[in-house]
């Protein structure tokens, strides 16, 4: 699903990613571990081009999204991202957070199709060969209603439907992060990227967030997750990448990597965190 | 104390019976006129500059525009407003051969000057919004422009509005120099009263009080606005 080929990223003269090559297959749950500053976040953020790669390719569904000429916004719709600091939109209610993108993008696409159809109709008046119109299945109203229904369904799933009209500043960290997760889900992503989703949480809230992520994993969601929760990585991941100094030093199944690490740096890191 | 009541009497004589109050009203009107229009022009210019500043900078044109805006802001923040007034009135306008009434010159200069400050207010208002907000909006597939319009700018406005109120207070106070180019403000009115009553203590005291009351009233409104903006953060 995502092919990363010799990905490099520098900030000025600082080389943060020094050539990363890996493939993330559909249904895989890839955990990324490694010392702080090793480039884990940068790697994850390159996957949806929040950081523009300096060189290399990221082939997502057959398109190299590292190419500056592609419209990255289209591809980002299919990649959910969850941040350490939640980043709920402070000026929107919980419901508004979840529906902003589906509603805005849905209506935007509708307008674009209507606009194009207008010209196709004119063209069809004058030419014998009729160009087919873009299919329009939903009205503006239906897009909004559907987005709201979907958001409420997702909120019910995490038991926060009574918070639909609350603002983020009134929520606990665990609630914020779970809402951030379903905000991504509302776009029906093909893959979810998590950057230390529980690192900013108070300890008693870590479980509720991990449980939700685990549920998604069990439902078959493809995910890449940077985490310091080794127990979680071991339980949920199908593959673990150990990163150090901008490279993937070692990758393996969690059983192998945690019990039988090959590389000395992996051993050293694991001996510190386990 | 006896002499003070005599001073009051003389002040009152010129203020009331010789129509000094009409000059005061004119001065007050001009002060408010310059400050309000100056702020309006300032907000328009400041918004345009702020838009240029948030444009993505990897193309050539935004970079050039940005350079122009930076020089403009540097120029108007780097010189006192009295100097700007004098230069506009006695240097620039004669050079380009335009004749404008001093009140209009004041409005233009105050507008240009406050544009520079308002652009800085807007810039820091936008910069104080957590960058994670923009990233989260980009991450769900919204374009830069839409992310700014729907997520970043609404939050920046909350930071900006109260500070604009403070800018208005600054403008009100700074109008006290417009007599340098011959515009009739409160200072002109009260020094007229002083000259004609041979007595300056009471007129300037009253002038000071008028400024103080105006500024305090606006400051109060700004605080009210701040409070109601903050309230919406906590709404349940
Ligand atoms: N926007 C940036 N500008 C400059 N340096 C950065 C930026 N983002 C990350 N870095 C640097 O890149 C290195 C790797 O950072 P990061 O990917 O966040 O590591 P990790 O997530 O593994 O802790 C760090 O040295 C960090 O200081
Ligand atoms: Mg990190």
Coordinates of C-alpha atoms and ligand atoms in Angstrom, one line a residue:
Chain A
X1 CA 0.0 0.0 0.0
X2 CA 2.9 2.4 0.8
X3 CA 6.3 1.9 -0.8
X4 CA 9.0 4.0 0.7
X5 CA 12.1 4.1 -1.4
X6 CA 15.3 5.6 -0.2
X7 CA 13.6 8.4 1.6
X8 CA 15.9 11.2 2.8
X9 CA 15.0 14.3 4.7
X10 CA 17.3 17.1 5.9
X11 CA 16.5 20.3 7.8
X12 CA 19.2 22.7 6.5
X13 CA 22.4 20.8 7.1
X14 CA 20.9 18.4 9.6
X15 CA 20.4 15.0 8.0
X16 CA 17.4 13.5 9.8
X17 CA 16.4 10.7 7.6
X18 CA 19.4 9.0 5.8
X19 CA 17.7 6.7 3.3
X20 CA 14.7 4.7 4.4
X21 CA 13.3 1.9 2.3
X22 CA 10.3 -0.2 3.5
X23 CA 6.9 -1.3 2.3
X24 CA 3.7 -1.1 4.3
X25 CA 1.3 -3.7 3.1
X26 CA -2.5 -3.5 3.5
X27 CA -3.7 -4.7 6.9
X28 CA -0.2 -4.4 8.4
X29 CA 0.3 -2.8 11.8
X30 CA 3.8 -1.3 11.8
X31 CA 5.2 -0.1 15.1
X32 CA 8.2 2.3 15.0
X33 CA 10.4 2.4 18.0
X34 CA 13.7 4.1 18.7
X35 CA 15.5 6.7 20.8
X36 CA 14.3 10.2 20.9
X37 CA 15.6 12.3 18.0
X38 CA 16.2 9.3 15.8
X39 CA 13.7 10.6 13.1
X40 CA 10.6 8.6 13.9
X41 CA 8.2 11.6 13.8
X42 CA 9.9 13.0 10.7
X43 CA 9.5 9.7 9.0
X44 CA 5.8 9.5 9.9
X45 CA 5.3 13.1 8.8
X46 CA 7.0 12.4 5.5
X47 CA 4.5 9.6 4.8
X48 CA 1.7 12.2 4.3
X49 CA 4.1 14.9 3.3
X50 CA 3.5 17.2 6.3
X51 CA 7.3 17.4 5.8
X52 CA 8.4 17.4 2.2
X53 CA 11.0 14.7 1.6
X54 CA 14.3 16.0 0.4
X55 CA 14.7 13.0 -1.9
X56 CA 13.3 9.5 -2.5
X57 CA 9.8 8.3 -3.3
X58 CA 6.7 7.5 -1.3
X59 CA 4.4 5.4 -3.5
X60 CA 0.9 5.5 -2.1
X61 CA -1.7 3.6 -4.2
X62 CA 0.6 3.8 -7.2
X63 CA 1.3 7.5 -7.0
X64 CA 4.6 9.0 -5.9
X65 CA 3.3 11.5 -3.4
X66 CA 6.8 12.8 -2.7
X67 CA 6.6 14.4 -6.1
X68 CA 5.9 18.1 -5.5
X69 CA 3.6 18.1 -8.6
X70 CA 0.9 15.8 -7.3
X71 CA -2.0 17.3 -5.4
X72 CA -1.2 16.1 -2.0
X73 CA -4.5 17.2 -0.5
X74 CA -6.3 14.4 -2.5
X75 CA -4.0 11.7 -1.0
X76 CA -4.1 13.0 2.5
X77 CA -7.8 12.4 2.6
X78 CA -7.0 8.7 2.6
X79 CA -4.3 8.9 5.3
X80 CA -5.5 9.6 8.8
X81 CA -3.0 11.2 11.1
X82 CA -3.1 11.3 14.9
X83 CA -0.8 13.7 16.8
X84 CA 0.9 13.5 20.2
X85 CA -0.8 16.8 21.1
X86 CA -4.2 15.8 19.7
X87 CA -4.5 19.1 17.8
X88 CA -8.3 19.2 17.9
X89 CA -9.5 22.5 16.3
X90 CA -10.1 24.8 19.2
X91 CA -12.6 27.0 17.4
X92 CA -14.9 24.0 16.6
X93 CA -17.1 21.9 18.7
X94 CA -16.4 18.2 18.9
X95 CA -19.0 17.6 16.1
X96 CA -17.5 20.4 14.1
X97 CA -14.0 18.9 14.4
X98 CA -15.2 15.6 13.0
X99 CA -17.4 17.0 10.2
X100 CA -15.2 19.9 9.0
X101 CA -13.3 18.0 6.4
X102 CA -16.0 15.6 5.2
X103 CA -18.5 18.4 4.8
X104 CA -16.1 20.9 3.3
X105 CA -14.5 18.5 0.9
X106 CA -17.8 16.8 0.0
X107 CA -19.3 20.1 -1.0
X108 CA -16.2 21.2 -2.7
X109 CA -16.2 18.1 -4.9
X110 CA -19.9 18.5 -5.6
X111 CA -19.3 22.1 -6.8
X112 CA -16.4 21.0 -9.0
X113 CA -18.5 18.3 -10.6
X114 CA -21.4 20.7 -11.2
X115 CA -19.0 23.2 -12.7
X116 CA -17.5 20.7 -15.0
X117 CA -20.9 19.3 -16.0
X118 CA -22.0 22.7 -16.9
X119 CA -19.3 22.9 -19.6
X120 CA -19.8 19.3 -20.7
X121 CA -23.5 20.1 -21.3
X122 CA -22.6 23.1 -23.4
X123 CA -20.1 21.1 -25.3
X124 CA -22.6 18.3 -25.9
X125 CA -25.0 20.8 -27.4
X126 CA -22.6 21.4 -30.3
X127 CA -20.9 18.1 -30.8
X128 CA -22.3 14.8 -32.0
X129 CA -20.1 12.7 -29.7
X130 CA -21.7 13.1 -26.3
X131 CA -19.4 13.3 -23.4
X132 CA -20.8 11.6 -20.3
X133 CA -21.5 13.8 -17.3
X134 CA -19.9 13.4 -13.9
X135 CA -22.3 11.4 -11.7
X136 CA -23.7 13.4 -8.9
X137 CA -25.2 11.2 -6.2
X138 CA -25.7 13.5 -3.3
X139 CA -27.0 17.0 -2.7
X140 CA -25.3 19.5 -0.5
X141 CA -27.9 18.8 2.2
X142 CA -27.3 15.0 2.0
X143 CA -23.6 15.5 2.3
X144 CA -24.0 17.5 5.5
X145 CA -26.6 15.2 7.0
X146 CA -24.5 12.1 6.2
X147 CA -21.4 13.7 7.7
X148 CA -23.3 14.5 10.9
X149 CA -24.9 11.1 11.2
X150 CA -21.5 9.4 10.6
X151 CA -19.9 11.7 13.2
X152 CA -22.6 10.9 15.8
X153 CA -22.2 7.2 15.0
X154 CA -18.5 7.4 15.6
X155 CA -19.0 9.4 18.8
X156 CA -21.4 6.8 20.1
X157 CA -18.8 4.2 19.4
X158 CA -16.5 5.8 21.8
X159 CA -19.2 6.8 24.2
X160 CA -18.9 10.5 23.9
X161 CA -22.1 11.4 22.0
X162 CA -23.1 13.7 24.8
X163 CA -19.9 15.8 24.1
X164 CA -20.9 16.6 20.5
X165 CA -21.5 20.2 21.2
X166 CA -18.7 20.7 23.7
X167 CA -15.5 22.6 22.8
X168 CA -12.2 20.8 23.0
X169 CA -11.0 23.0 26.0
X170 CA -13.6 21.3 28.2
X171 CA -12.4 17.8 27.5
X172 CA -9.8 15.5 29.2
X173 CA -6.7 14.5 27.3
X174 CA -8.0 10.9 26.7
X175 CA -11.3 12.3 25.4
X176 CA -9.5 14.7 23.1
X177 CA -7.2 11.9 21.7
X178 CA -10.1 9.5 21.1
X179 CA -12.0 12.3 19.3
X180 CA -8.9 13.1 17.2
X181 CA -8.8 9.4 16.2
X182 CA -12.4 9.3 15.1
X183 CA -11.9 12.7 13.3
X184 CA -9.4 10.9 11.1
X185 CA -11.7 7.9 10.8
X186 CA -14.5 10.1 9.5
X187 CA -12.6 10.4 6.3
X188 CA -12.5 6.6 5.8
X189 CA -8.8 6.5 5.6
X190 CA -7.0 3.6 4.1
X191 CA -4.1 3.9 6.5
X192 CA -3.7 5.6 9.9
X193 CA -0.5 7.2 11.1
X194 CA -0.1 7.7 14.9
X195 CA 2.7 9.7 16.3
X196 CA 3.1 8.8 20.0
X197 CA -0.6 9.0 20.5
X198 CA -0.4 8.4 24.3
X199 CA 2.8 10.3 25.2
X200 CA 1.0 13.5 26.2
X201 CA -1.7 11.7 28.3
X202 CA -2.0 11.3 32.0
X203 CA -1.3 7.6 32.9
X204 CA -4.9 6.8 33.7
X205 CA -6.0 7.8 30.2
X206 CA -3.5 5.8 28.3
X207 CA -5.6 2.7 28.3
X208 CA -8.8 4.1 26.8
X209 CA -6.8 5.4 23.8
X210 CA -4.8 2.3 23.3
X211 CA -8.0 0.2 23.5
X212 CA -9.5 2.3 20.7
X213 CA -6.4 1.9 18.6
X214 CA -6.4 -1.8 19.3
X215 CA -10.1 -2.1 18.2
X216 CA -9.2 -0.4 14.9
X217 CA -6.3 -2.8 14.5
X218 CA -8.6 -5.8 15.1
X219 CA -11.0 -4.4 12.4
X220 CA -8.1 -4.6 9.9
X221 CA -7.1 -1.0 9.6
X222 CA -3.6 -0.6 8.2
X223 CA -1.6 1.5 10.6
X224 CA 1.8 2.9 11.3
X225 CA 2.4 3.9 14.9
X226 CA 5.3 5.5 16.6
X227 CA 5.2 4.5 20.2
X228 CA 7.1 4.1 23.4
X229 CA 4.5 1.6 24.7
X230 CA 6.5 -1.5 24.1
X231 CA 3.8 -3.8 25.6
X232 CA 1.3 -2.3 23.1
X233 CA 3.7 -2.7 20.2
X234 CA 4.3 -6.3 21.1
X235 CA 0.6 -7.0 21.4
X236 CA -0.7 -5.2 18.4
X237 CA 2.0 -4.8 15.8
X238 CA 2.6 -7.2 13.0
X239 CA 6.0 -5.7 12.4
X240 CA 8.3 -3.5 14.5
X241 CA 10.9 -1.1 13.0
X242 CA 13.7 0.0 15.2
X243 CA 15.1 3.4 14.0
X244 CA 18.3 5.1 15.0
X245 CA 20.0 8.1 13.5
X246 CA 17.7 8.4 10.6
X247 CA 17.9 4.7 9.5
X248 CA 15.9 1.6 10.0
X249 CA 18.5 -0.4 12.0
X250 CA 16.4 -3.5 12.4
X251 CA 12.9 -4.8 11.6
X252 CA 11.2 -7.9 12.5
X253 CA 8.1 -9.4 14.0
X254 CA 7.5 -8.2 17.6
X255 CA 8.3 -11.6 19.0
X256 CA 11.6 -11.8 17.3
X257 CA 12.7 -8.2 17.7
X258 CA 11.8 -8.0 21.4
X259 CA 13.1 -11.4 22.5
X260 CA 16.0 -11.9 20.0
X261 CA 17.3 -8.5 18.8
X262 CA 20.2 -8.8 16.3
X263 CA 21.8 -5.4 16.2
X264 CA 23.8 -4.2 19.2
X265 CA 22.0 -0.8 19.1
X266 CA 18.6 -2.5 19.2
X267 CA 19.9 -4.6 22.2
X268 CA 21.1 -1.5 23.9
X269 CA 17.8 0.4 23.3
X270 CA 15.7 -2.5 24.4
X271 CA 17.7 -3.0 27.6
X272 CA 17.0 0.6 28.5
X273 CA 13.2 0.6 27.9
X274 CA 12.1 -3.0 28.7
Chain B
X1 CA -7.5 78.5 46.4
X2 CA -9.2 81.8 45.7
X3 CA -7.1 82.3 42.7
X4 CA -8.1 78.8 41.4
X5 CA -11.8 79.7 41.5
X6 CA -11.0 82.9 39.7
X7 CA -9.2 80.8 37.1
X8 CA -12.2 78.5 36.8
X9 CA -14.4 81.5 36.3
X10 CA -12.3 82.9 33.5
X11 CA -12.1 79.5 31.9
X12 CA -15.9 79.2 32.0
X13 CA -16.3 82.6 30.6
X14 CA -14.3 81.8 27.4
X15 CA -15.4 78.2 27.3
X16 CA -19.1 79.0 27.5
X17 CA -19.9 82.6 26.8
X18 CA -17.3 83.1 24.0
X19 CA -18.2 79.7 22.4
X20 CA -14.9 78.0 23.3
X21 CA -16.9 74.8 23.7
X22 CA -17.7 74.8 20.0
X23 CA -13.9 74.6 19.3
X24 CA -13.6 71.9 21.9
X25 CA -16.4 69.9 20.2
X26 CA -14.7 70.5 16.8
X27 CA -11.4 69.3 18.3
X28 CA -13.0 66.3 19.8
X29 CA -14.8 65.5 16.5
X30 CA -11.5 65.7 14.6
X31 CA -9.7 63.6 17.1
X32 CA -12.3 60.8 16.9
X33 CA -12.5 61.3 13.1
X34 CA -8.7 60.8 12.6
X35 CA -8.5 57.9 15.0
X36 CA -11.5 56.0 13.7
X37 CA -10.7 56.5 10.0
X38 CA -7.0 55.9 10.7
X39 CA -7.9 52.6 12.4
X40 CA -10.2 51.6 9.5
X41 CA -7.5 52.3 6.9
X42 CA -5.0 50.7 9.2
X43 CA -7.1 47.5 9.4
X44 CA -7.5 47.4 5.6
X45 CA -3.7 47.9 5.0
X46 CA -2.8 45.6 7.9
X47 CA -5.0 42.8 6.6
X48 CA -3.5 43.1 3.1
X49 CA 0.0 42.9 4.6
X50 CA -1.0 40.0 6.8
X51 CA -2.4 38.1 3.8
X52 CA 0.9 38.7 1.9
X53 CA 2.8 37.4 5.0
X54 CA 0.9 34.2 5.3
X55 CA 1.1 33.3 1.6
X56 CA 3.3 30.3 1.0
X57 CA 6.8 31.6 0.1
X58 CA 8.2 29.2 -2.4
X59 CA 7.1 31.3 -5.4
X60 CA 8.8 34.5 -6.5
X61 CA 5.9 37.0 -6.4
X62 CA 4.9 36.4 -2.7
X63 CA 8.6 36.9 -1.8
X64 CA 8.8 40.2 -3.6
X65 CA 5.5 41.4 -2.1
X66 CA 6.7 40.3 1.3
X67 CA 9.9 42.4 0.9
X68 CA 7.8 45.5 0.0
X69 CA 5.6 45.0 3.0
X70 CA 8.6 44.5 5.3
X71 CA 10.1 47.8 4.2
X72 CA 6.8 49.6 4.5
X73 CA 6.3 48.3 8.1
X74 CA 10.0 49.1 8.9
X75 CA 9.6 52.6 7.6
X76 CA 6.4 53.5 9.5
X77 CA 7.5 51.8 12.7
X78 CA 10.9 53.3 12.6
X79 CA 10.0 57.0 12.6
X80 CA 7.8 59.0 15.0
X81 CA 4.4 59.8 13.8
X82 CA 5.0 63.6 14.2
X83 CA 7.9 63.2 11.7
X84 CA 5.7 61.3 9.3
X85 CA 3.0 64.0 9.5
X86 CA 5.6 66.8 8.9
X87 CA 7.2 64.9 6.0
X88 CA 3.9 64.1 4.4
X89 CA 2.6 67.6 4.7
X90 CA 5.7 69.7 4.0
X91 CA 7.8 67.3 1.9
X92 CA 5.8 64.7 0.0
X93 CA 2.7 66.6 -0.9
X94 CA 4.5 69.7 -2.2
X95 CA 6.9 67.5 -4.1
X96 CA 4.1 65.7 -5.9
X97 CA 2.2 68.9 -6.2
X98 CA -1.0 67.8 -4.4
X99 CA -2.8 70.1 -2.1
X100 CA -4.9 68.4 0.6
X101 CA -6.5 69.9 3.7
X102 CA -4.5 69.1 6.8
X103 CA -7.3 67.0 8.3
X104 CA -7.2 64.6 5.3
X105 CA -3.4 64.4 5.4
X106 CA -3.7 63.4 9.1
X107 CA -6.2 60.7 8.3
X108 CA -4.0 59.3 5.6
X109 CA -0.8 59.4 7.7
X110 CA -2.5 57.9 10.7
X111 CA -4.0 55.2 8.5
X112 CA -0.6 54.4 6.9
X113 CA 1.1 54.4 10.3
X114 CA -1.5 52.2 12.0
X115 CA -1.4 49.9 9.0
X116 CA 2.1 49.1 9.9
X117 CA 1.3 48.4 13.5
X118 CA -2.0 46.5 12.7
X119 CA -0.1 44.2 10.3
X120 CA 2.3 43.3 13.2
X121 CA -0.7 42.8 15.5
X122 CA -2.2 40.4 12.9
X123 CA 1.0 38.6 12.3
X124 CA 1.6 37.9 15.9
X125 CA -2.1 37.0 16.3
X126 CA -1.7 34.4 13.6
X127 CA 1.7 33.2 14.9
X128 CA 0.3 32.7 18.4
X129 CA -2.0 30.0 17.0
X130 CA -0.5 26.6 17.7
X131 CA 1.1 25.3 14.4
X132 CA -0.5 21.9 15.3
X133 CA -3.8 23.4 14.3
X134 CA -2.7 24.0 10.7
X135 CA -1.0 20.6 10.5
X136 CA -4.1 18.8 11.7
X137 CA -6.2 20.7 9.1
X138 CA -3.7 19.8 6.4
X139 CA -3.6 16.2 7.5
X140 CA -7.3 15.7 6.9
X141 CA -6.9 16.9 3.3
X142 CA -7.8 20.6 3.5
X143 CA -5.8 23.0 1.4
X144 CA -3.5 25.6 3.0
X145 CA -6.0 28.4 2.1
X146 CA -9.0 26.5 3.5
X147 CA -7.1 25.5 6.6
X148 CA -6.2 29.1 7.3
X149 CA -9.7 30.3 6.7
X150 CA -11.6 27.7 8.7
X151 CA -9.2 26.9 11.5
X152 CA -6.2 29.3 12.0
X153 CA -7.7 32.7 11.3
X154 CA -10.8 32.3 13.4
X155 CA -8.5 31.5 16.3
X156 CA -6.2 34.4 15.5
X157 CA -9.1 36.8 15.5
X158 CA -9.6 36.2 19.1
X159 CA -6.1 37.3 19.8
X160 CA -6.3 40.2 17.4
X161 CA -9.5 41.9 18.3
X162 CA -8.6 43.1 21.8
X163 CA -5.2 44.3 20.6
X164 CA -6.9 46.3 17.9
X165 CA -8.8 48.0 20.7
X166 CA -5.5 49.0 22.3
X167 CA -4.2 50.2 18.9
X168 CA -7.3 52.5 18.8
X169 CA -6.3 53.9 22.2
X170 CA -2.8 54.6 20.9
X171 CA -4.3 56.4 17.9
X172 CA -6.5 58.6 20.1
X173 CA -3.5 59.6 22.2
X174 CA -1.3 60.2 19.2
X175 CA -3.8 62.5 17.5
X176 CA -2.6 65.1 20.0
X177 CA 0.2 66.0 17.6
X178 CA -1.9 66.8 14.5
X179 CA -1.7 70.6 15.2
X180 CA 1.8 70.3 13.9
X181 CA 0.3 70.4 10.4
X182 CA -2.5 72.7 11.3
X183 CA -5.4 70.4 12.1
X184 CA -7.7 71.6 14.8
X185 CA -7.7 69.1 17.7
X186 CA -8.4 69.3 21.4
X187 CA -5.0 71.0 21.9
X188 CA -5.8 73.7 19.5
X189 CA -9.2 74.3 21.1
X190 CA -7.9 74.5 24.6
X191 CA -4.9 76.6 23.8
X192 CA -7.3 79.0 22.1
X193 CA -9.3 79.2 25.4
X194 CA -6.0 79.6 27.3
X195 CA -4.8 82.4 25.1
X196 CA -8.1 84.3 25.3
X197 CA -8.6 83.9 29.1
X198 CA -4.8 84.6 29.8
X199 CA -4.9 81.5 31.9
X200 CA -3.7 78.0 30.9
X201 CA -4.0 75.9 34.0
X202 CA -7.7 75.0 33.8
X203 CA -7.9 74.5 30.0
X204 CA -5.0 72.0 29.9
X205 CA -6.3 70.3 33.0
X206 CA -9.7 69.8 31.4
X207 CA -8.0 68.7 28.2
X208 CA -6.1 66.0 30.1
X209 CA -9.3 64.9 31.8
X210 CA -11.1 64.5 28.4
X211 CA -8.3 62.4 27.0
X212 CA -8.2 60.3 30.2
X213 CA -12.0 59.7 30.1
X214 CA -11.9 58.8 26.4
X215 CA -9.1 56.3 26.9
X216 CA -10.6 54.8 30.0
X217 CA -14.0 54.3 28.3
X218 CA -12.3 52.5 25.3
X219 CA -10.1 50.4 27.6
X220 CA -13.3 49.4 29.5
X221 CA -14.9 48.3 26.2
X222 CA -11.8 46.4 25.2
X223 CA -11.8 44.5 28.5
X224 CA -15.5 43.6 28.0
X225 CA -14.8 42.3 24.6
X226 CA -11.8 40.3 25.8
X227 CA -14.0 38.7 28.5
X228 CA -16.8 37.7 26.1
X229 CA -14.3 36.3 23.6
X230 CA -12.7 34.2 26.4
X231 CA -16.1 33.0 27.5
X232 CA -16.7 31.3 24.2
X233 CA -13.6 29.2 24.8
X234 CA -15.2 27.6 27.8
X235 CA -18.7 27.1 26.4
X236 CA -20.1 23.7 27.0
Ligands
LIG1 N1 11.1 21.3 11.6 C1 12.3 20.9 12.0 N2 13.4 21.8 11.8 C2 14.6 21.5 12.2 N3 14.9 20.3 12.8 C3 14.0 19.4 13.0 C4 12.6 19.7 12.7 N4 11.9 18.6 13.0 C5 12.7 17.7 13.6 N5 14.0 18.2 13.6 C6 15.1 17.5 14.1 O1 15.2 16.2 13.5 C7 15.6 15.3 14.4 C8 14.6 14.1 14.5 O2 13.4 14.6 15.0 P1 12.2 13.7 15.2 O3 11.8 13.1 13.9 O4 11.1 14.5 15.9 O5 12.7 12.5 16.2 P2 11.8 11.5 17.1 O6 10.4 11.6 16.7 O7 12.4 10.2 16.7 O8 12.1 11.9 18.5 C9 15.8 16.0 15.8 O9 17.2 16.2 15.9 C10 15.0 17.2 15.6 O10 15.6 18.3 16.3
LIG2 MG1 8.8 12.3 17.9

